[in-house]
Coordinates of C-alpha atoms in Angstrom, one line a residue:
X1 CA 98.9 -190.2 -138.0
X2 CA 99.7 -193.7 -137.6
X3 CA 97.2 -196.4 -139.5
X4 CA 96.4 -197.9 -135.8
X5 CA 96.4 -194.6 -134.6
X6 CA 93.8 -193.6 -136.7
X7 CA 91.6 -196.8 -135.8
X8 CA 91.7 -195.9 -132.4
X9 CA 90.1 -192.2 -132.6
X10 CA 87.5 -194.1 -135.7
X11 CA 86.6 -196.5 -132.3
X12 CA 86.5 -193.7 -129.8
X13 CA 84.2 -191.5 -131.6
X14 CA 81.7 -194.5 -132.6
X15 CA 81.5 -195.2 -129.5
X16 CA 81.3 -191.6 -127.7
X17 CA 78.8 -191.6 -130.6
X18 CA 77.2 -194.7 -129.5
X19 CA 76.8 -193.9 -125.8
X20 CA 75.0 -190.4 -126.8
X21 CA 72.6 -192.0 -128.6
X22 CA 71.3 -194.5 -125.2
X23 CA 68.0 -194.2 -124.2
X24 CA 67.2 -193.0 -121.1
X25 CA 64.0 -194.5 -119.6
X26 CA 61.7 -192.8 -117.2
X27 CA 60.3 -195.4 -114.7
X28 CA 56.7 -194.3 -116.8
X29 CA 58.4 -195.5 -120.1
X30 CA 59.3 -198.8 -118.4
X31 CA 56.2 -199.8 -116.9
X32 CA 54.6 -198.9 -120.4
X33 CA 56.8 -200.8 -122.2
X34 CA 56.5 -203.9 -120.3
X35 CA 52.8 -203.1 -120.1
X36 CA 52.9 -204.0 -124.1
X37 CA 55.8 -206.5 -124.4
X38 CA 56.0 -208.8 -121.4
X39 CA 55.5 -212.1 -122.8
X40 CA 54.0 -213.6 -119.5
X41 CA 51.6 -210.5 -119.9
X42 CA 50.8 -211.2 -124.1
X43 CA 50.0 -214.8 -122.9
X44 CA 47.6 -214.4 -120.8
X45 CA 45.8 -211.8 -123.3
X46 CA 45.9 -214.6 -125.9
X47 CA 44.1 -216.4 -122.6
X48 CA 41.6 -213.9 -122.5
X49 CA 41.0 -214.2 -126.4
X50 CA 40.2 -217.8 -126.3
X51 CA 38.1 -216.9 -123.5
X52 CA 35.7 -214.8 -125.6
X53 CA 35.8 -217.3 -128.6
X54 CA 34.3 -219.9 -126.0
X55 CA 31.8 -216.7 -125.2
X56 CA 30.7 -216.6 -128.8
X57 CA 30.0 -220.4 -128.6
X58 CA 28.1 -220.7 -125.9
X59 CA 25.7 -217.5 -127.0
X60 CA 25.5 -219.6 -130.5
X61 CA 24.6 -222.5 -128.5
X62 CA 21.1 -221.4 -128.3
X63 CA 20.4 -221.2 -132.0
X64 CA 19.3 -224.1 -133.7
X65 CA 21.9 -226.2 -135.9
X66 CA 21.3 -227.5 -139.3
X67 CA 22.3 -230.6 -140.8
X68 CA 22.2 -231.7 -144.4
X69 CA 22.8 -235.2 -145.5
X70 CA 23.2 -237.2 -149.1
X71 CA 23.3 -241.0 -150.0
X72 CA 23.8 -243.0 -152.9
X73 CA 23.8 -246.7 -152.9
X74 CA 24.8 -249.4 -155.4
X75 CA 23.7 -253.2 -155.1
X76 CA 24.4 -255.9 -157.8
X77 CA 22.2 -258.7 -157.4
X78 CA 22.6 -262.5 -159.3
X79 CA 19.5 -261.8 -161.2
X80 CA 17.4 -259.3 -162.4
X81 CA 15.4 -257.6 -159.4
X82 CA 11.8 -255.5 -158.9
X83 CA 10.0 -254.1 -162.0
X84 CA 12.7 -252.8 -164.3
X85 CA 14.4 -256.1 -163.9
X86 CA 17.3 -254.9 -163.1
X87 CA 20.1 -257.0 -161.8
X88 CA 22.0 -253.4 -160.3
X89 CA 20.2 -251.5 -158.1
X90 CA 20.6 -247.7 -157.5
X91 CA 19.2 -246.0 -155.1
X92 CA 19.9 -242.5 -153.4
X93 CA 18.4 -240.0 -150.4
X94 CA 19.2 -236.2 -149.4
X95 CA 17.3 -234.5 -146.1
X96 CA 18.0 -231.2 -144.5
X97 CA 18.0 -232.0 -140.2
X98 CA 17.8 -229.3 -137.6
X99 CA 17.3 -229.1 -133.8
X100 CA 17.1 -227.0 -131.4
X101 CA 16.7 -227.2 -127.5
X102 CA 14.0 -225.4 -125.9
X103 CA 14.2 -225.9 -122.0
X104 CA 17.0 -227.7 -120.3
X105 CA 16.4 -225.8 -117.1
X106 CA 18.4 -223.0 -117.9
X107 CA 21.6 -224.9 -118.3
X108 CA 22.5 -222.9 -121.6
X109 CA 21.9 -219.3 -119.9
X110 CA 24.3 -220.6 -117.1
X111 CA 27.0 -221.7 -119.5
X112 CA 26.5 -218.3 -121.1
X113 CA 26.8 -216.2 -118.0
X114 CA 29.9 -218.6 -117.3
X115 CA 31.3 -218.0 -120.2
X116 CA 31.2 -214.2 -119.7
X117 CA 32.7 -214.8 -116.1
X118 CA 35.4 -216.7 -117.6
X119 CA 36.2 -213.6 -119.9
X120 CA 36.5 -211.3 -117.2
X121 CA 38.5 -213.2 -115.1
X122 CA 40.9 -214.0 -118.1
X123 CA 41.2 -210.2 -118.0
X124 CA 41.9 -209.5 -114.5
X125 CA 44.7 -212.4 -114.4
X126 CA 46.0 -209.8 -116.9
X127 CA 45.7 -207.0 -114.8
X128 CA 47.0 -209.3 -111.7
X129 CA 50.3 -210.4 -113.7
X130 CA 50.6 -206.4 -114.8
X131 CA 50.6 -205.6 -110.9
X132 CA 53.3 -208.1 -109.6
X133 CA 55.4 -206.7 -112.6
X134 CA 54.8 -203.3 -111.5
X135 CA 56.2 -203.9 -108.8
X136 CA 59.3 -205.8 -109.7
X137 CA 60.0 -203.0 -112.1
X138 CA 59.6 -200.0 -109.1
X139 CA 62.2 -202.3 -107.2
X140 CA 65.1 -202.7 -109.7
X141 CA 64.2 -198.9 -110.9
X142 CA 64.8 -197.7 -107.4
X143 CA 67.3 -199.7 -106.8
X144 CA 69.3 -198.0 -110.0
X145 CA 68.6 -194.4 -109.1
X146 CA 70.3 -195.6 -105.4
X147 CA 73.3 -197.2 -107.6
X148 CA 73.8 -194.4 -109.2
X149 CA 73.9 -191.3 -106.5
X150 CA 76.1 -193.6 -104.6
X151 CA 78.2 -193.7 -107.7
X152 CA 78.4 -190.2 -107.3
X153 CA 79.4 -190.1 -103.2
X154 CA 81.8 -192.8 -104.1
X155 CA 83.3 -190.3 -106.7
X156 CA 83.7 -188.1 -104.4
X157 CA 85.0 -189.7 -101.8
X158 CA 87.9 -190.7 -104.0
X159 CA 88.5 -187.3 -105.4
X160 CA 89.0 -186.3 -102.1
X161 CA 91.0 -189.2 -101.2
X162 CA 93.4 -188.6 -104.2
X163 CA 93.9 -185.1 -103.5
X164 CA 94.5 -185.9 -99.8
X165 CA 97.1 -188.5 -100.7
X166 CA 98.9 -185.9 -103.0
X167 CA 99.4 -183.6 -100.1
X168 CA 100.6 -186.4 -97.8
X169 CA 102.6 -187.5 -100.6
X170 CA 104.5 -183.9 -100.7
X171 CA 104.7 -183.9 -97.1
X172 CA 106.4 -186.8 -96.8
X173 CA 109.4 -185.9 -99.8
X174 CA 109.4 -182.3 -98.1
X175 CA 109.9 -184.8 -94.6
X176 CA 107.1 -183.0 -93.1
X177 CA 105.2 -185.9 -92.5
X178 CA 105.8 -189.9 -91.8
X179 CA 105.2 -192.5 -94.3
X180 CA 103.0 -194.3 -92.5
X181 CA 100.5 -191.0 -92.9
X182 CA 101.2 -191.5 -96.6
X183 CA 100.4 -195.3 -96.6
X184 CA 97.3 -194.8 -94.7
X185 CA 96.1 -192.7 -96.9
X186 CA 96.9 -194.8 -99.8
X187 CA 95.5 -197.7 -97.9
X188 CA 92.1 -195.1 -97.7
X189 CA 92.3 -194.0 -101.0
X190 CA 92.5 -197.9 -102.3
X191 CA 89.4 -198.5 -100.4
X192 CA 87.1 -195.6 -101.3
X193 CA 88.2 -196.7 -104.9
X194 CA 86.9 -200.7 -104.1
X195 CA 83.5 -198.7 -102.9
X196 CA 83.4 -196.6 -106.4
X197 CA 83.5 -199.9 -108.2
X198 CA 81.0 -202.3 -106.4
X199 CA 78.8 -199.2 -107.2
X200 CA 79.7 -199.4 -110.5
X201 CA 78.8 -203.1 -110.7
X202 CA 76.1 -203.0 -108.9
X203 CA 74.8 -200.2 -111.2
X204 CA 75.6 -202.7 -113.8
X205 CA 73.9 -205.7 -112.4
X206 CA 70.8 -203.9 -111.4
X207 CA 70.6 -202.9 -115.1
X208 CA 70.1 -206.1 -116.0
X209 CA 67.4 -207.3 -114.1
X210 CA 65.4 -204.1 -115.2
X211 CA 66.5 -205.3 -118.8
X212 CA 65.3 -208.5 -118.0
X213 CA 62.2 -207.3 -116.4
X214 CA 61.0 -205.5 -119.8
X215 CA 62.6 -208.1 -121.8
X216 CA 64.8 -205.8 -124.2
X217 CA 67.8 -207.3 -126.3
X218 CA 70.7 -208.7 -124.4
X219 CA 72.7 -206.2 -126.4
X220 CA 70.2 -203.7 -126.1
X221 CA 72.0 -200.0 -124.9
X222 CA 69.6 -199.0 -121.7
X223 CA 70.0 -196.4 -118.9
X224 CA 67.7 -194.9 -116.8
X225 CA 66.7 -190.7 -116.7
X226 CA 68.7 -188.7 -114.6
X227 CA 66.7 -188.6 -111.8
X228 CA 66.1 -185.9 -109.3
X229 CA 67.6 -187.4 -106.1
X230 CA 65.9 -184.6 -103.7
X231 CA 63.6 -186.2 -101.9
X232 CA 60.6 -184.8 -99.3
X233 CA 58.9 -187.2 -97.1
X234 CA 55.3 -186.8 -98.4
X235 CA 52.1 -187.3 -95.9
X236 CA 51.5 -191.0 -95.6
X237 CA 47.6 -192.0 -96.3
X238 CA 45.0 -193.4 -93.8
X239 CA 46.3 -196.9 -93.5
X240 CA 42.1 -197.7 -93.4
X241 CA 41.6 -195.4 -96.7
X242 CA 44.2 -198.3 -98.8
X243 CA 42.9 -200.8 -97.4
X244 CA 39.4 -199.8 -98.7
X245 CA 41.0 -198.9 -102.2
X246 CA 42.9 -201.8 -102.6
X247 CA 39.7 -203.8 -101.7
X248 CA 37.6 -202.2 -104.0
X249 CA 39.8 -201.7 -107.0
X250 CA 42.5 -204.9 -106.8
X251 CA 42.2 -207.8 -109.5
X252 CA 42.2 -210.4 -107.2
X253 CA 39.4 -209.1 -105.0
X254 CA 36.9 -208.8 -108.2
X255 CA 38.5 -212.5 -109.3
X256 CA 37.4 -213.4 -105.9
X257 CA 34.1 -212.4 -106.5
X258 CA 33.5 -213.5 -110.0
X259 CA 34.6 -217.1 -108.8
X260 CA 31.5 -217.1 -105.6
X261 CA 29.5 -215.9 -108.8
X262 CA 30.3 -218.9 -111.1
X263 CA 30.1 -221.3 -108.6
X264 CA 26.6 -220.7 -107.9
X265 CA 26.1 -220.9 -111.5
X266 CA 27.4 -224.6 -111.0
X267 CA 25.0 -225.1 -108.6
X268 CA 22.0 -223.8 -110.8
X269 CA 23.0 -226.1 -113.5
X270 CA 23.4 -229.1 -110.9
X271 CA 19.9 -228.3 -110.1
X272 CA 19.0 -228.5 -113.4
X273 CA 19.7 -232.4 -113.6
X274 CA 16.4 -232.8 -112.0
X275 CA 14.2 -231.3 -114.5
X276 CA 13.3 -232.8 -118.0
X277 CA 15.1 -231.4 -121.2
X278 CA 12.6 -230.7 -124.0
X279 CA 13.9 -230.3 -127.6
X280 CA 12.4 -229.7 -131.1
X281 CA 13.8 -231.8 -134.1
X282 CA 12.6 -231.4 -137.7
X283 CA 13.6 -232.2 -141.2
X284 CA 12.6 -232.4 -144.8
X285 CA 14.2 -235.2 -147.2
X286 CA 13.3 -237.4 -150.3
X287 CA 14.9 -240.8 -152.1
X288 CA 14.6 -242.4 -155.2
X289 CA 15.1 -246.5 -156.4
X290 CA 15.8 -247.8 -159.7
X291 CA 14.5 -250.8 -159.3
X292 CA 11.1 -249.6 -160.6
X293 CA 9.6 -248.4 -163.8
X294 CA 9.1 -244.9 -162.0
X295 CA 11.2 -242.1 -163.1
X296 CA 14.2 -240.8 -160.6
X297 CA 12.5 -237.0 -160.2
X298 CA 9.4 -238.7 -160.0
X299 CA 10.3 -240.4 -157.5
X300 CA 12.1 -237.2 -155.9
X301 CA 8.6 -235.8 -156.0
X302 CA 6.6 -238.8 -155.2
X303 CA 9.0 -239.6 -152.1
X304 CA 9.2 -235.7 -150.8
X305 CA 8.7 -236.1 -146.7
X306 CA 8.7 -233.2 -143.8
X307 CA 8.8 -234.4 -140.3
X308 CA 8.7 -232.5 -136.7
X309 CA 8.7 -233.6 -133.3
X310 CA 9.1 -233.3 -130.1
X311 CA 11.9 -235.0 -127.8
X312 CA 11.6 -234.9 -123.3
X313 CA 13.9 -236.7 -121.7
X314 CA 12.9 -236.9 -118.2
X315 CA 15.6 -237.9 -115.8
X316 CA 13.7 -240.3 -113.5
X317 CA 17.2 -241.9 -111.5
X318 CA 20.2 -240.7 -112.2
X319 CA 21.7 -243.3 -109.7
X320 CA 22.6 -240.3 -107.2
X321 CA 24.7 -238.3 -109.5
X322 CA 22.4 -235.2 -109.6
X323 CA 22.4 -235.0 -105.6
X324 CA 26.1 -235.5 -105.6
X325 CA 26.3 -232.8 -108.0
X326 CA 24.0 -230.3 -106.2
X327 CA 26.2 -231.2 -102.7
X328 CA 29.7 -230.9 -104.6
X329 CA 28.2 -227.3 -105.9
X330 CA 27.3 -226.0 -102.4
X331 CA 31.1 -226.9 -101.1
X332 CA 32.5 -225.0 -104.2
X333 CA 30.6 -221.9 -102.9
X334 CA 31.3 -222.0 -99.7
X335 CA 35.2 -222.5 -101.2
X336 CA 34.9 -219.8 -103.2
X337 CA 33.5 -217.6 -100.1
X338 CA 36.3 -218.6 -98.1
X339 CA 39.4 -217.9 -100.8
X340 CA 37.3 -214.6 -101.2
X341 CA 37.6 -214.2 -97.0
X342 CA 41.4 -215.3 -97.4
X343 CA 42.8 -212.7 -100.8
X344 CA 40.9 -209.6 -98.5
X345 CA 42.5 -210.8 -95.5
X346 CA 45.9 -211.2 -97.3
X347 CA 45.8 -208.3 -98.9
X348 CA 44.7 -205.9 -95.7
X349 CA 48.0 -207.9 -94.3
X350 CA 50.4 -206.9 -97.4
X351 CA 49.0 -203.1 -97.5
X352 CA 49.2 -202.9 -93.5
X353 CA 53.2 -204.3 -93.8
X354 CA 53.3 -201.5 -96.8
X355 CA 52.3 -198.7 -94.1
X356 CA 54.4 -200.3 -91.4
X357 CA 57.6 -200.1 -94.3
X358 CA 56.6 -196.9 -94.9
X359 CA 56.6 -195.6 -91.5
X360 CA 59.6 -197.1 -90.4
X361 CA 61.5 -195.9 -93.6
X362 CA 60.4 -192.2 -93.0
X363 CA 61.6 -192.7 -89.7
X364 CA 64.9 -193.9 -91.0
X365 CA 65.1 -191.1 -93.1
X366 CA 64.8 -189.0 -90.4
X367 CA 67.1 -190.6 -88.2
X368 CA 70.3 -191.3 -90.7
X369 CA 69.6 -187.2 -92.4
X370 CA 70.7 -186.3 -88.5
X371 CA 73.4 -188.6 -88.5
X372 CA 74.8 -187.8 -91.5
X373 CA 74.4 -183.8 -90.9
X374 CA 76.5 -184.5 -87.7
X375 CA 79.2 -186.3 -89.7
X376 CA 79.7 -184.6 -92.3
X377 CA 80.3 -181.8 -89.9
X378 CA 82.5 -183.7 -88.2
X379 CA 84.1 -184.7 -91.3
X380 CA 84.8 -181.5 -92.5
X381 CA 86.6 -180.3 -89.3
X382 CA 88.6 -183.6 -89.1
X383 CA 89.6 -182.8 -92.9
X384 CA 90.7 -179.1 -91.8
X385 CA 93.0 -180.1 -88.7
X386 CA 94.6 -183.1 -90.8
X387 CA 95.3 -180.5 -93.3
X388 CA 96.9 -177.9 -90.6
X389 CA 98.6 -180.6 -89.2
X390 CA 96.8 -180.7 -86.0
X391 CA 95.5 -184.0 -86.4
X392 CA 96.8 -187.2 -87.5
X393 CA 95.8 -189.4 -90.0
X394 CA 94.6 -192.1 -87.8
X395 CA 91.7 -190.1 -86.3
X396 CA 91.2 -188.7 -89.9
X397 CA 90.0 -191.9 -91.2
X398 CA 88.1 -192.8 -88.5
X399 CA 86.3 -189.8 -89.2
X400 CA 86.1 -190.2 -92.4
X401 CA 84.7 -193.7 -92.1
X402 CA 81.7 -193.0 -89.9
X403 CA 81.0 -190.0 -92.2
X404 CA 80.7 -192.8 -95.3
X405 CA 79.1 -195.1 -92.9
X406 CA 76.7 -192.4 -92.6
X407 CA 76.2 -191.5 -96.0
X408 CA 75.5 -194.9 -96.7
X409 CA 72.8 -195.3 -94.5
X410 CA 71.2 -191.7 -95.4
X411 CA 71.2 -193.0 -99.1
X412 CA 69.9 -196.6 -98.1
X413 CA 67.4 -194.7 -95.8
X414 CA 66.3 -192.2 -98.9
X415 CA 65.7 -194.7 -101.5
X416 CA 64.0 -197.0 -99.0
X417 CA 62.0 -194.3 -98.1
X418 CA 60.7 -193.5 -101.9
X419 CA 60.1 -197.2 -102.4
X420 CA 57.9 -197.7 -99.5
X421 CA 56.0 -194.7 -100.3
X422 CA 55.5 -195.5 -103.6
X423 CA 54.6 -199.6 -102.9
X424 CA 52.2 -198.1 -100.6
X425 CA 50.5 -195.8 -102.9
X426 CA 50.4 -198.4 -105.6
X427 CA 47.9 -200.3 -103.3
X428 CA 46.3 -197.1 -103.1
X429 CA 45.7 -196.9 -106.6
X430 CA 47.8 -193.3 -107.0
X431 CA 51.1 -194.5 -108.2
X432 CA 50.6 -194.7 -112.0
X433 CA 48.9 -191.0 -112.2
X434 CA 52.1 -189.7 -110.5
X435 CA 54.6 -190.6 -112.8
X436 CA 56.4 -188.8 -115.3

């Protein structure tokens, strides 16, 4: 065996080797997958991180802080100064300081509470990016498993074309049969061939954006699991029953909600500007001078002080910027109410066209399985008299044409079918449980 020779089968074998070894992803895989390792998705966790760090700072907002402080001072003077006549004086303090605020009219139990919403919410823009992903990856899923059975029609068709061509091909050396037959055929063959390969590429292409979707490797090996392409139109929920689901269990609703809920937080602590805030301050502390004949912990001990008070600040005009507050806070509700009214009445609208889809693709379905049933039929006979010669090759392609034409839509219709049905349930709430 030749050196290149030998390269070649080394080549072939990696790479038969290489393609056994592809995984094969099961749409439950992918949505897992991208579940973990979206970026889009792993930033907005890192979102709802910071979110409960700001949670742990407002709760510790409530404690009082402590403050310690330390001085020491150097002053030369042109002649000798106080009792130890001393032309440099030292001197030197230390104090502990601590507050704490004890009514602001609830401002710091709002910011709390706020604090928690924000938390939530930060969570629920996770599990509102994690839907619209969803989604995108049922799509280009779907979308493969319909690349690939027509793959497999489009095989078939130019199996049959081939073999069909063959014949005409003997026909026409035996001179049983014109060469415009035999060209026709080629001509067939040629374009069942053209249809093979955009299924190919599209295959290819759809591959991708699933890649893309999950974000794997550019050079990443990927294929989907070999699905099974029987299909049974399953009963179709209450269109009332989702819309019910999807309002009680969707992200956005309960963002919705939260937002109403911290607005009329922001209203509370608008209304708060009004009342006095009321804080206790204390501290301990002590200094020392060397300017006297008195020794420095003497003087640590002579000069020991504790102090505590009590600070109100009462807001008597606040040159109209609590009432503009309080009316700014009352707007923001009645926002918040309204984008609440708007996300339910968008979604009803995007689970109501979900039915519609889905009713209109099992209708499809329906329709183009007829159609086909009747071609195919059709296509067989047509087959049988251009092979006895009763027919010629003219109406044979014809025939053959509406029965691809057919088979196209059946497919279209099948996988539309699926993906409406499963869009629909995903509103519903049922989609991930189902999946294998």
């Amino acid at each position: 065996m030749s050196f290149f020779a030998l390269i070649s089968c080394t080549l072939a074998g990696n790479a038969q080797q290489e393609q056994t070894h592809i995984k094969q992803w099961s749409l439950k895989e992918c949505l897992a997958y991208a579940q973990q390792h979206n970026i889009t998705l792993n930033n907005l966790r890192l979102a709802k991180q910071s979110a409960d760090q700001n949670l742990i700072s407002a709760k510790a907002s409530v404690l009082p802080d402590l403050n310690a402080s330390a001085s020491q001072n150097a002053t030369h003077y042109g002649t000798a100064q106080g009792d130890a006549g001393k032309s440099i004086n030292l001197n030197g303090s230390a104090g502990l300081n601590s507050s704490v605020t004890l009514f602001n009219g609830g401002t710091l139990r709002a910011d709390i509470r706020q604090s928690q919403l924000a938390a939530e919410m930060a969570d629920l823009d996770v599990s509102e990016a994690g839907n619209d992903l969803y989604l995108q990856i049922i799509q280009a899923y779907t979308n493969i498993m319909l690349d690939k059975e027509t793959i497999v029609y489009a095989q078939d068709l130019v199996q049959t074309s081939q073999a069909q061509t063959e014949q005409m091909d003997q026909q026409y050396k035996a001179g049983a049969a014109a060469k415009k037959d035999l060209i026709q055929l080629q001509a067939q063959l040629a374009s069942d061939q053209y249809t093979l390969t955009s299924a190919k590429n599209a295959e290819r292409q759809d591959k991708i954006t699933l890649k893309q979707l999950l974000q794997l490797p550019v050079d990443s090996a990927f294929d989907i699991v070999k699905a099974d392409t029987t299909f049974a139109l399953a009963a179709i929920p209450s269109l009332h029953e989702v819309i019910q689901d999807a309002i009680n269990k969707r992200p956005e609703i309960k963002n919705s909600l939260l937002n109403i809920e911290n607005s009329k937080l922001d209203l509370k602590k608008a209304k708060a500007g009004y009342l006095p805030v009321i804080s206790l301050n204390g501290g301990i502390g002590t200094n020392y001078n060397n300017g006297t004949n008195i020794g420095t912990f003497r003087q640590f001990d002579n000069n020991f002080y504790q102090q505590i008070g009590i600070t109100a600040t009462i807001p008597l005009f606040s040159r109209k910027v609590n009432q503009t507050n309080v009316a700014k806070s009352n707007i923001a509700i009645k926002q918040a109410e309204l984008d609440l009214l708007n996300t339910k009445t968008i979604l009803s609208q995007t689970v109501e066209k979900a039915y519609i889809n889905t009713q209109n693709a099992y209708s499809q379905y329906d329709a183009s399985a007829e159609q086909l049933n009747y071609n195919k039929e059709a296509y067989r006979i047509a087959g049988e008299e251009l092979r006895v010669g009763s027919a010629n090759t003219v109406e044979y392609i014809q025939q053959k044409n509406l029965y691809i034409q057919a088979l196209q839509a059946y497919t279209q219709a099948k996988y539309s079918a699926m993906l409406s049905l499963n869009v629909f349930n995903f509103y519903k709430g049922d989609f991930l449980e189902n999946q294998q």
